[in-house]
Amino acid sequence: MRIARFSIDGNVAFGAVEEDGTGGRAAGLVLDIIKGIPYADFELSGTKVPLSKVRLLPPVLPNKVVAVGRNYAAHAAEMGNEVPEAPITFFKPTTSVIGSGDAIEYPSFSSDVHHEAELAVVVGRMCREVPRERVKDVILGFTCANDITARDTQRREKQWARAKGFDTACPLGPWVETSVGLDAVRDGLAVQCTVNGEQRQLGSTRDMIRSVEDLVVHISEAMTLLPGDVILTGTPAGVGPLNVGDEVAVTIEGIGTLTNKVIKRG
């Protein structure tokens, strides 16, 4: 199931994304409004609205976004770094989260902003110290993410808080896909990023150094994960610059496409 969060006529709701028999294109998709919230038992209301008539919001409102650095060897190499002995983790604040179709605001303190296409894990239940065999039970599903990074600021300041945590630096969406399993991630989902239609990144989740299970176990050893929290699993090689006016799209096989335009911060 694909679960989207959306607004229509000033109201915010969750809905299950379904085809309406016209071939599955965006114009042929509908949302069956969910009665309840996706982190608990819920029912479909049967009330359906065209996807084209709503504004997609970030699919979840996370309490925290825990991101993982250098989880693809080729990306570590292109940045001139070694593969770390333990996962490098950092936070992106909730104020950095935007949805598909929202604008990425180019920060005034940077002149070198990069895209980083990533698979995002969405937590479905409160958990701590999750054993490996229980990881599948605490995951709601997966979505697409773009770990927008002010690269010059990252290099200059060493700490990544401003470089990766500025407003609009964490696009998520377009929805949460619950039918993709951990086996599919291990076998390899294609992760692609295009800028203005030109391919920049093309990798596979099979090349992640540490698996989703590894990351959930590692992170939950230190902190409680809450429903709606998000884990970013790292980016494949090919990261590169974005400019004002660019349209950047992250596509993950079996999940969907997250699209955002870069604008000048007002």
PDB file of C-alpha atoms in Angstrom:
ATOM      1  CA  MET A   1       0.000   0.000   0.000  1.00  0.00           C
ATOM      2  CA  ARG A   2       1.083   3.537  -0.742  1.00  0.00           C
ATOM      3  CA  ILE A   3       0.110   5.919   2.047  1.00  0.00           C
ATOM      4  CA  ALA A   4       0.137   9.636   1.299  1.00  0.00           C
ATOM      5  CA  ARG A   5      -0.454  12.638   3.519  1.00  0.00           C
ATOM      6  CA  PHE A   6      -2.222  15.490   1.770  1.00  0.00           C
ATOM      7  CA  SER A   7      -4.279  18.641   2.124  1.00  0.00           C
ATOM      8  CA  ILE A   8      -7.484  19.537   0.340  1.00  0.00           C
ATOM      9  CA  ASP A   9      -9.803  22.468   1.043  1.00  0.00           C
ATOM     10  CA  GLY A  10      -7.778  23.329   4.141  1.00  0.00           C
ATOM     11  CA  ASN A  11      -8.040  19.845   5.646  1.00  0.00           C
ATOM     12  CA  VAL A  12      -5.135  17.424   6.191  1.00  0.00           C
ATOM     13  CA  ALA A  13      -5.612  13.668   5.892  1.00  0.00           C
ATOM     14  CA  PHE A  14      -3.913  10.395   5.050  1.00  0.00           C
ATOM     15  CA  GLY A  15      -4.999   8.362   2.062  1.00  0.00           C
ATOM     16  CA  ALA A  16      -4.179   5.143   0.255  1.00  0.00           C
ATOM     17  CA  VAL A  17      -2.968   5.793  -3.288  1.00  0.00           C
ATOM     18  CA  GLU A  18      -4.822   3.673  -5.818  1.00  0.00           C
ATOM     19  CA  GLU A  19      -5.134   3.455  -9.577  1.00  0.00           C
ATOM     20  CA  ASP A  20      -8.508   4.373 -11.004  1.00  0.00           C
ATOM     21  CA  GLY A  21      -8.176   2.227 -14.104  1.00  0.00           C
ATOM     22  CA  THR A  22      -6.577   4.795 -16.413  1.00  0.00           C
ATOM     23  CA  GLY A  23      -3.093   3.288 -16.483  1.00  0.00           C
ATOM     24  CA  GLY A  24      -1.545   4.439 -13.225  1.00  0.00           C
ATOM     25  CA  ARG A  25      -0.325   7.834 -14.381  1.00  0.00           C
ATOM     26  CA  ALA A  26      -0.422  10.689 -11.856  1.00  0.00           C
ATOM     27  CA  ALA A  27      -3.638  11.988 -13.412  1.00  0.00           C
ATOM     28  CA  GLY A  28      -5.118   8.482 -13.077  1.00  0.00           C
ATOM     29  CA  LEU A  29      -4.441   8.013  -9.371  1.00  0.00           C
ATOM     30  CA  VAL A  30      -6.902   8.526  -6.544  1.00  0.00           C
ATOM     31  CA  LEU A  31      -6.633   8.730  -2.773  1.00  0.00           C
ATOM     32  CA  ASP A  32      -8.949   6.615  -0.639  1.00  0.00           C
ATOM     33  CA  ILE A  33      -9.116   8.635   2.573  1.00  0.00           C
ATOM     34  CA  ILE A  34      -7.965   6.729   5.659  1.00  0.00           C
ATOM     35  CA  LYS A  35     -10.102   6.640   8.802  1.00  0.00           C
ATOM     36  CA  GLY A  36      -7.515   6.965  11.560  1.00  0.00           C
ATOM     37  CA  ILE A  37      -3.744   7.144  11.320  1.00  0.00           C
ATOM     38  CA  PRO A  38      -1.363   4.771   9.533  1.00  0.00           C
ATOM     39  CA  TYR A  39       0.565   3.875  12.716  1.00  0.00           C
ATOM     40  CA  ALA A  40      -2.390   1.959  14.138  1.00  0.00           C
ATOM     41  CA  ASP A  41      -5.235  -0.148  12.807  1.00  0.00           C
ATOM     42  CA  PHE A  42      -7.169   1.861  10.259  1.00  0.00           C
ATOM     43  CA  GLU A  43      -9.877   1.514   7.671  1.00  0.00           C
ATOM     44  CA  LEU A  44     -10.325   2.957   4.209  1.00  0.00           C
ATOM     45  CA  SER A  45     -13.307   5.263   4.141  1.00  0.00           C
ATOM     46  CA  GLY A  46     -14.262   4.612   0.539  1.00  0.00           C
ATOM     47  CA  THR A  47     -14.247   8.361  -0.045  1.00  0.00           C
ATOM     48  CA  LYS A  48     -11.906   8.955  -2.954  1.00  0.00           C
ATOM     49  CA  VAL A  49     -10.342  12.130  -4.324  1.00  0.00           C
ATOM     50  CA  PRO A  50      -8.155  12.497  -7.422  1.00  0.00           C
ATOM     51  CA  LEU A  51      -4.467  12.825  -6.602  1.00  0.00           C
ATOM     52  CA  SER A  52      -4.316  15.670  -9.109  1.00  0.00           C
ATOM     53  CA  LYS A  53      -6.739  17.709  -6.957  1.00  0.00           C
ATOM     54  CA  VAL A  54      -4.756  17.639  -3.702  1.00  0.00           C
ATOM     55  CA  ARG A  55      -1.473  19.026  -2.412  1.00  0.00           C
ATOM     56  CA  LEU A  56       0.889  16.293  -1.307  1.00  0.00           C
ATOM     57  CA  LEU A  57       2.501  16.992   2.062  1.00  0.00           C
ATOM     58  CA  PRO A  58       5.531  15.285   3.602  1.00  0.00           C
ATOM     59  CA  PRO A  59       4.235  11.731   4.048  1.00  0.00           C
ATOM     60  CA  VAL A  60       5.071  11.851   7.765  1.00  0.00           C
ATOM     61  CA  LEU A  61       5.859  14.527  10.344  1.00  0.00           C
ATOM     62  CA  PRO A  62       8.888  12.967  12.066  1.00  0.00           C
ATOM     63  CA  ASN A  63       9.911  13.735  15.615  1.00  0.00           C
ATOM     64  CA  LYS A  64      13.439  13.276  14.289  1.00  0.00           C
ATOM     65  CA  VAL A  65      15.259  12.427  11.084  1.00  0.00           C
ATOM     66  CA  VAL A  66      18.368  10.335  11.719  1.00  0.00           C
ATOM     67  CA  ALA A  67      20.650  10.349   8.691  1.00  0.00           C
ATOM     68  CA  VAL A  68      23.610   8.106   7.910  1.00  0.00           C
ATOM     69  CA  GLY A  69      26.749   9.344   6.182  1.00  0.00           C
ATOM     70  CA  ARG A  70      29.110   7.456   3.874  1.00  0.00           C
ATOM     71  CA  ASN A  71      27.035   4.293   3.622  1.00  0.00           C
ATOM     72  CA  TYR A  72      28.037   3.685  -0.015  1.00  0.00           C
ATOM     73  CA  ALA A  73      31.722   3.041  -0.687  1.00  0.00           C
ATOM     74  CA  ALA A  74      31.676   4.822  -4.068  1.00  0.00           C
ATOM     75  CA  HIS A  75      30.215   7.967  -2.527  1.00  0.00           C
ATOM     76  CA  ALA A  76      32.776   7.941   0.285  1.00  0.00           C
ATOM     77  CA  ALA A  77      35.520   7.638  -2.352  1.00  0.00           C
ATOM     78  CA  GLU A  78      34.175  10.460  -4.526  1.00  0.00           C
ATOM     79  CA  MET A  79      34.263  12.729  -1.462  1.00  0.00           C
ATOM     80  CA  GLY A  80      37.837  11.667  -0.655  1.00  0.00           C
ATOM     81  CA  ASN A  81      36.837   9.752   2.481  1.00  0.00           C
ATOM     82  CA  GLU A  82      37.411   6.261   3.809  1.00  0.00           C
ATOM     83  CA  VAL A  83      34.531   3.959   4.688  1.00  0.00           C
ATOM     84  CA  PRO A  84      33.926   4.586   8.406  1.00  0.00           C
ATOM     85  CA  GLU A  85      34.455   1.812  10.936  1.00  0.00           C
ATOM     86  CA  ALA A  86      31.064   2.560  12.498  1.00  0.00           C
ATOM     87  CA  PRO A  87      28.025   4.280  10.974  1.00  0.00           C
ATOM     88  CA  ILE A  88      28.229   8.078  10.932  1.00  0.00           C
ATOM     89  CA  THR A  89      24.892   9.429  12.120  1.00  0.00           C
ATOM     90  CA  PHE A  90      23.538  12.956  12.313  1.00  0.00           C
ATOM     91  CA  PHE A  91      20.189  14.690  12.684  1.00  0.00           C
ATOM     92  CA  LYS A  92      18.158  16.777  10.289  1.00  0.00           C
ATOM     93  CA  PRO A  93      15.582  18.896  12.157  1.00  0.00           C
ATOM     94  CA  THR A  94      11.863  18.688  11.537  1.00  0.00           C
ATOM     95  CA  THR A  95      11.980  22.223  10.120  1.00  0.00           C
ATOM     96  CA  SER A  96      14.073  20.890   7.235  1.00  0.00           C
ATOM     97  CA  VAL A  97      11.322  18.501   6.100  1.00  0.00           C
ATOM     98  CA  ILE A  98       9.274  19.340   2.984  1.00  0.00           C
ATOM     99  CA  GLY A  99       7.128  17.284   0.637  1.00  0.00           C
ATOM    100  CA  SER A 100       7.157  16.463  -3.041  1.00  0.00           C
ATOM    101  CA  GLY A 101       6.376  19.572  -5.059  1.00  0.00           C
ATOM    102  CA  ASP A 102       7.591  21.923  -2.335  1.00  0.00           C
ATOM    103  CA  ALA A 103      10.478  24.295  -3.046  1.00  0.00           C
ATOM    104  CA  ILE A 104      14.041  23.838  -1.836  1.00  0.00           C
ATOM    105  CA  GLU A 105      15.216  27.285  -0.717  1.00  0.00           C
ATOM    106  CA  TYR A 106      18.849  27.919  -1.606  1.00  0.00           C
ATOM    107  CA  PRO A 107      20.497  29.069   1.662  1.00  0.00           C
ATOM    108  CA  SER A 108      22.097  32.507   1.760  1.00  0.00           C
ATOM    109  CA  PHE A 109      25.216  31.204   3.529  1.00  0.00           C
ATOM    110  CA  SER A 110      26.216  28.742   0.786  1.00  0.00           C
ATOM    111  CA  SER A 111      27.251  28.820  -2.860  1.00  0.00           C
ATOM    112  CA  ASP A 112      27.621  25.052  -3.340  1.00  0.00           C
ATOM    113  CA  VAL A 113      24.420  23.119  -2.577  1.00  0.00           C
ATOM    114  CA  HIS A 114      24.289  19.433  -3.570  1.00  0.00           C
ATOM    115  CA  HIS A 115      21.631  16.769  -4.060  1.00  0.00           C
ATOM    116  CA  GLU A 116      21.909  13.357  -2.357  1.00  0.00           C
ATOM    117  CA  ALA A 117      19.283  10.780  -3.362  1.00  0.00           C
ATOM    118  CA  GLU A 118      18.474   8.329  -0.568  1.00  0.00           C
ATOM    119  CA  LEU A 119      16.143   5.542   0.501  1.00  0.00           C
ATOM    120  CA  ALA A 120      14.315   6.584   3.678  1.00  0.00           C
ATOM    121  CA  VAL A 121      12.990   4.191   6.316  1.00  0.00           C
ATOM    122  CA  VAL A 122       9.760   5.241   8.064  1.00  0.00           C
ATOM    123  CA  VAL A 123       9.332   3.919  11.611  1.00  0.00           C
ATOM    124  CA  GLY A 124       5.858   2.565  12.394  1.00  0.00           C
ATOM    125  CA  ARG A 125       5.936   2.011  16.149  1.00  0.00           C
ATOM    126  CA  MET A 126       7.750   3.206  19.245  1.00  0.00           C
ATOM    127  CA  CYS A 127      10.809   1.061  19.788  1.00  0.00           C
ATOM    128  CA  ARG A 128      14.189   0.912  21.499  1.00  0.00           C
ATOM    129  CA  GLU A 129      17.066  -1.582  21.394  1.00  0.00           C
ATOM    130  CA  VAL A 130      15.456  -3.408  18.494  1.00  0.00           C
ATOM    131  CA  PRO A 131      16.881  -6.904  17.911  1.00  0.00           C
ATOM    132  CA  ARG A 132      17.762  -7.698  14.314  1.00  0.00           C
ATOM    133  CA  GLU A 133      14.990 -10.253  13.954  1.00  0.00           C
ATOM    134  CA  ARG A 134      12.378  -7.642  14.995  1.00  0.00           C
ATOM    135  CA  VAL A 135      13.444  -4.838  12.657  1.00  0.00           C
ATOM    136  CA  LYS A 136      10.784  -5.689  10.081  1.00  0.00           C
ATOM    137  CA  ASP A 137       8.109  -5.332  12.770  1.00  0.00           C
ATOM    138  CA  VAL A 138       8.961  -1.700  13.574  1.00  0.00           C
ATOM    139  CA  ILE A 139       9.064  -0.399   9.991  1.00  0.00           C
ATOM    140  CA  LEU A 140       5.958   1.149   8.452  1.00  0.00           C
ATOM    141  CA  GLY A 141       7.525   1.388   4.999  1.00  0.00           C
ATOM    142  CA  PHE A 142       9.911   3.312   2.773  1.00  0.00           C
ATOM    143  CA  THR A 143       9.917   6.637   0.966  1.00  0.00           C
ATOM    144  CA  CYS A 144      12.264   8.726  -1.167  1.00  0.00           C
ATOM    145  CA  ALA A 145      14.523  11.367   0.352  1.00  0.00           C
ATOM    146  CA  ASN A 146      16.944  14.039  -0.796  1.00  0.00           C
ATOM    147  CA  ASP A 147      19.643  14.888   1.755  1.00  0.00           C
ATOM    148  CA  ILE A 148      20.238  18.420   0.492  1.00  0.00           C
ATOM    149  CA  THR A 149      23.696  19.564   1.601  1.00  0.00           C
ATOM    150  CA  ALA A 150      25.507  22.888   1.625  1.00  0.00           C
ATOM    151  CA  ARG A 151      28.827  21.285   0.682  1.00  0.00           C
ATOM    152  CA  ASP A 152      31.023  24.335   1.217  1.00  0.00           C
ATOM    153  CA  THR A 153      29.524  24.853   4.672  1.00  0.00           C
ATOM    154  CA  GLN A 154      29.995  21.184   5.511  1.00  0.00           C
ATOM    155  CA  ARG A 155      33.693  21.395   4.667  1.00  0.00           C
ATOM    156  CA  ARG A 156      34.210  24.721   6.402  1.00  0.00           C
ATOM    157  CA  GLU A 157      32.349  24.055   9.639  1.00  0.00           C
ATOM    158  CA  LYS A 158      33.151  20.313  10.043  1.00  0.00           C
ATOM    159  CA  GLN A 159      29.959  19.858  12.067  1.00  0.00           C
ATOM    160  CA  TRP A 160      27.067  19.153   9.713  1.00  0.00           C
ATOM    161  CA  ALA A 161      24.184  20.788  11.574  1.00  0.00           C
ATOM    162  CA  ARG A 162      23.868  23.894   9.399  1.00  0.00           C
ATOM    163  CA  ALA A 163      25.109  22.275   6.193  1.00  0.00           C
ATOM    164  CA  LYS A 164      22.464  19.540   6.252  1.00  0.00           C
ATOM    165  CA  GLY A 165      19.848  20.952   8.604  1.00  0.00           C
ATOM    166  CA  PHE A 166      18.790  24.245   7.059  1.00  0.00           C
ATOM    167  CA  ASP A 167      15.128  24.856   6.263  1.00  0.00           C
ATOM    168  CA  THR A 168      13.879  22.766   3.282  1.00  0.00           C
ATOM    169  CA  ALA A 169      17.012  20.542   3.294  1.00  0.00           C
ATOM    170  CA  CYS A 170      15.068  17.293   3.741  1.00  0.00           C
ATOM    171  CA  PRO A 171      12.526  16.621   0.988  1.00  0.00           C
ATOM    172  CA  LEU A 172      10.554  13.413   1.636  1.00  0.00           C
ATOM    173  CA  GLY A 173       7.896  11.703  -0.460  1.00  0.00           C
ATOM    174  CA  PRO A 174       5.811  11.374  -2.401  1.00  0.00           C
ATOM    175  CA  TRP A 175       4.284   8.700  -0.121  1.00  0.00           C
ATOM    176  CA  VAL A 176       5.198   5.781   2.131  1.00  0.00           C
ATOM    177  CA  GLU A 177       5.318   2.433   0.331  1.00  0.00           C
ATOM    178  CA  THR A 178       4.474  -0.358   2.775  1.00  0.00           C
ATOM    179  CA  SER A 179       4.688  -3.319   0.396  1.00  0.00           C
ATOM    180  CA  VAL A 180       8.458  -3.129  -0.232  1.00  0.00           C
ATOM    181  CA  GLY A 181      10.232  -5.523   2.119  1.00  0.00           C
ATOM    182  CA  LEU A 182      13.720  -5.789   3.545  1.00  0.00           C
ATOM    183  CA  ASP A 183      14.560  -8.598   1.133  1.00  0.00           C
ATOM    184  CA  ALA A 184      13.860  -6.295  -1.823  1.00  0.00           C
ATOM    185  CA  VAL A 185      16.137  -3.629  -0.335  1.00  0.00           C
ATOM    186  CA  ARG A 186      18.931  -6.172   0.157  1.00  0.00           C
ATOM    187  CA  ASP A 187      18.472  -7.550  -3.376  1.00  0.00           C
ATOM    188  CA  GLY A 188      18.731  -4.011  -4.727  1.00  0.00           C
ATOM    189  CA  LEU A 189      16.329  -1.174  -5.472  1.00  0.00           C
ATOM    190  CA  ALA A 190      17.534   1.318  -8.084  1.00  0.00           C
ATOM    191  CA  VAL A 191      18.151   4.804  -6.636  1.00  0.00           C
ATOM    192  CA  GLN A 192      18.222   7.566  -9.247  1.00  0.00           C
ATOM    193  CA  CYS A 193      18.552  11.339  -9.190  1.00  0.00           C
ATOM    194  CA  THR A 194      17.952  13.622 -12.148  1.00  0.00           C
ATOM    195  CA  VAL A 195      18.392  17.369 -12.430  1.00  0.00           C
ATOM    196  CA  ASN A 196      16.348  19.044 -15.170  1.00  0.00           C
ATOM    197  CA  GLY A 197      15.841  15.587 -16.658  1.00  0.00           C
ATOM    198  CA  GLU A 198      19.567  14.741 -16.787  1.00  0.00           C
ATOM    199  CA  GLN A 199      20.672  11.710 -14.808  1.00  0.00           C
ATOM    200  CA  ARG A 200      23.143  12.528 -12.057  1.00  0.00           C
ATOM    201  CA  GLN A 201      22.978   9.513  -9.741  1.00  0.00           C
ATOM    202  CA  LEU A 202      22.163   5.873 -10.412  1.00  0.00           C
ATOM    203  CA  GLY A 203      22.907   3.332  -7.727  1.00  0.00           C
ATOM    204  CA  SER A 204      21.393   0.361  -5.951  1.00  0.00           C
ATOM    205  CA  THR A 205      20.511  -0.313  -2.342  1.00  0.00           C
ATOM    206  CA  ARG A 206      22.379  -3.614  -2.628  1.00  0.00           C
ATOM    207  CA  ASP A 207      25.557  -1.530  -2.408  1.00  0.00           C
ATOM    208  CA  MET A 208      24.781  -0.101   1.023  1.00  0.00           C
ATOM    209  CA  ILE A 209      27.656  -0.889   3.369  1.00  0.00           C
ATOM    210  CA  ARG A 210      25.307  -1.321   6.307  1.00  0.00           C
ATOM    211  CA  SER A 211      21.842  -2.720   5.790  1.00  0.00           C
ATOM    212  CA  VAL A 212      18.565  -1.293   7.011  1.00  0.00           C
ATOM    213  CA  GLU A 213      18.655  -3.884   9.787  1.00  0.00           C
ATOM    214  CA  ASP A 214      22.169  -2.785  10.796  1.00  0.00           C
ATOM    215  CA  LEU A 215      21.097   0.849  10.939  1.00  0.00           C
ATOM    216  CA  VAL A 216      17.905   0.319  12.936  1.00  0.00           C
ATOM    217  CA  VAL A 217      19.747  -1.840  15.464  1.00  0.00           C
ATOM    218  CA  HIS A 218      22.604   0.675  15.753  1.00  0.00           C
ATOM    219  CA  ILE A 219      20.416   3.762  16.096  1.00  0.00           C
ATOM    220  CA  SER A 220      17.852   2.220  18.448  1.00  0.00           C
ATOM    221  CA  GLU A 221      20.644   1.153  20.821  1.00  0.00           C
ATOM    222  CA  ALA A 222      21.043   4.839  21.640  1.00  0.00           C
ATOM    223  CA  MET A 223      17.583   6.374  21.333  1.00  0.00           C
ATOM    224  CA  THR A 224      13.906   5.626  21.290  1.00  0.00           C
ATOM    225  CA  LEU A 225      12.397   5.735  17.821  1.00  0.00           C
ATOM    226  CA  LEU A 226       8.841   7.027  17.537  1.00  0.00           C
ATOM    227  CA  PRO A 227       6.115   6.413  14.953  1.00  0.00           C
ATOM    228  CA  GLY A 228       6.831   8.619  11.944  1.00  0.00           C
ATOM    229  CA  ASP A 229      10.543   8.973  12.649  1.00  0.00           C
ATOM    230  CA  VAL A 230      12.713   8.674   9.543  1.00  0.00           C
ATOM    231  CA  ILE A 231      16.115   7.088   8.927  1.00  0.00           C
ATOM    232  CA  LEU A 232      18.042   8.172   5.828  1.00  0.00           C
ATOM    233  CA  THR A 233      20.244   5.315   4.635  1.00  0.00           C
ATOM    234  CA  GLY A 234      22.971   7.164   2.701  1.00  0.00           C
ATOM    235  CA  THR A 235      23.490   8.150  -0.916  1.00  0.00           C
ATOM    236  CA  PRO A 236      25.179   6.441  -3.873  1.00  0.00           C
ATOM    237  CA  ALA A 237      27.883   8.153  -5.914  1.00  0.00           C
ATOM    238  CA  GLY A 238      27.165  11.012  -8.284  1.00  0.00           C
ATOM    239  CA  VAL A 239      26.219  13.827  -5.927  1.00  0.00           C
ATOM    240  CA  GLY A 240      26.534  17.244  -7.472  1.00  0.00           C
ATOM    241  CA  PRO A 241      25.514  20.893  -7.445  1.00  0.00           C
ATOM    242  CA  LEU A 242      22.082  22.431  -7.644  1.00  0.00           C
ATOM    243  CA  ASN A 243      21.293  25.943  -8.844  1.00  0.00           C
ATOM    244  CA  VAL A 244      18.315  28.226  -8.459  1.00  0.00           C
ATOM    245  CA  GLY A 245      15.728  27.201 -11.050  1.00  0.00           C
ATOM    246  CA  ASP A 246      16.760  23.538 -11.162  1.00  0.00           C
ATOM    247  CA  GLU A 247      14.200  20.764 -10.817  1.00  0.00           C
ATOM    248  CA  VAL A 248      15.609  17.776  -8.957  1.00  0.00           C
ATOM    249  CA  ALA A 249      13.900  14.383  -8.883  1.00  0.00           C
ATOM    250  CA  VAL A 250      14.701  11.321  -6.771  1.00  0.00           C
ATOM    251  CA  THR A 251      13.234   8.047  -8.032  1.00  0.00           C
ATOM    252  CA  ILE A 252      13.463   4.772  -6.114  1.00  0.00           C
ATOM    253  CA  GLU A 253      12.392   1.567  -7.765  1.00  0.00           C
ATOM    254  CA  GLY A 254       9.069   0.293  -6.486  1.00  0.00           C
ATOM    255  CA  ILE A 255       8.404   3.405  -4.413  1.00  0.00           C
ATOM    256  CA  GLY A 256       7.942   6.524  -6.529  1.00  0.00           C
ATOM    257  CA  THR A 257       9.436   9.875  -7.507  1.00  0.00           C
ATOM    258  CA  LEU A 258      10.110  12.870  -5.266  1.00  0.00           C
ATOM    259  CA  THR A 259      10.328  16.134  -7.209  1.00  0.00           C
ATOM    260  CA  ASN A 260      11.348  19.592  -5.979  1.00  0.00           C
ATOM    261  CA  LYS A 261      12.370  22.873  -7.555  1.00  0.00           C
ATOM    262  CA  VAL A 262      15.187  25.032  -6.225  1.00  0.00           C
ATOM    263  CA  ILE A 263      14.331  28.677  -5.541  1.00  0.00           C
ATOM    264  CA  LYS A 264      16.149  31.636  -4.071  1.00  0.00           C
ATOM    265  CA  ARG A 265      15.400  32.119  -0.400  1.00  0.00           C
ATOM    266  CA  GLY A 266      13.087  35.095  -0.088  1.00  0.00           C
TER     267      GLY A 266
END
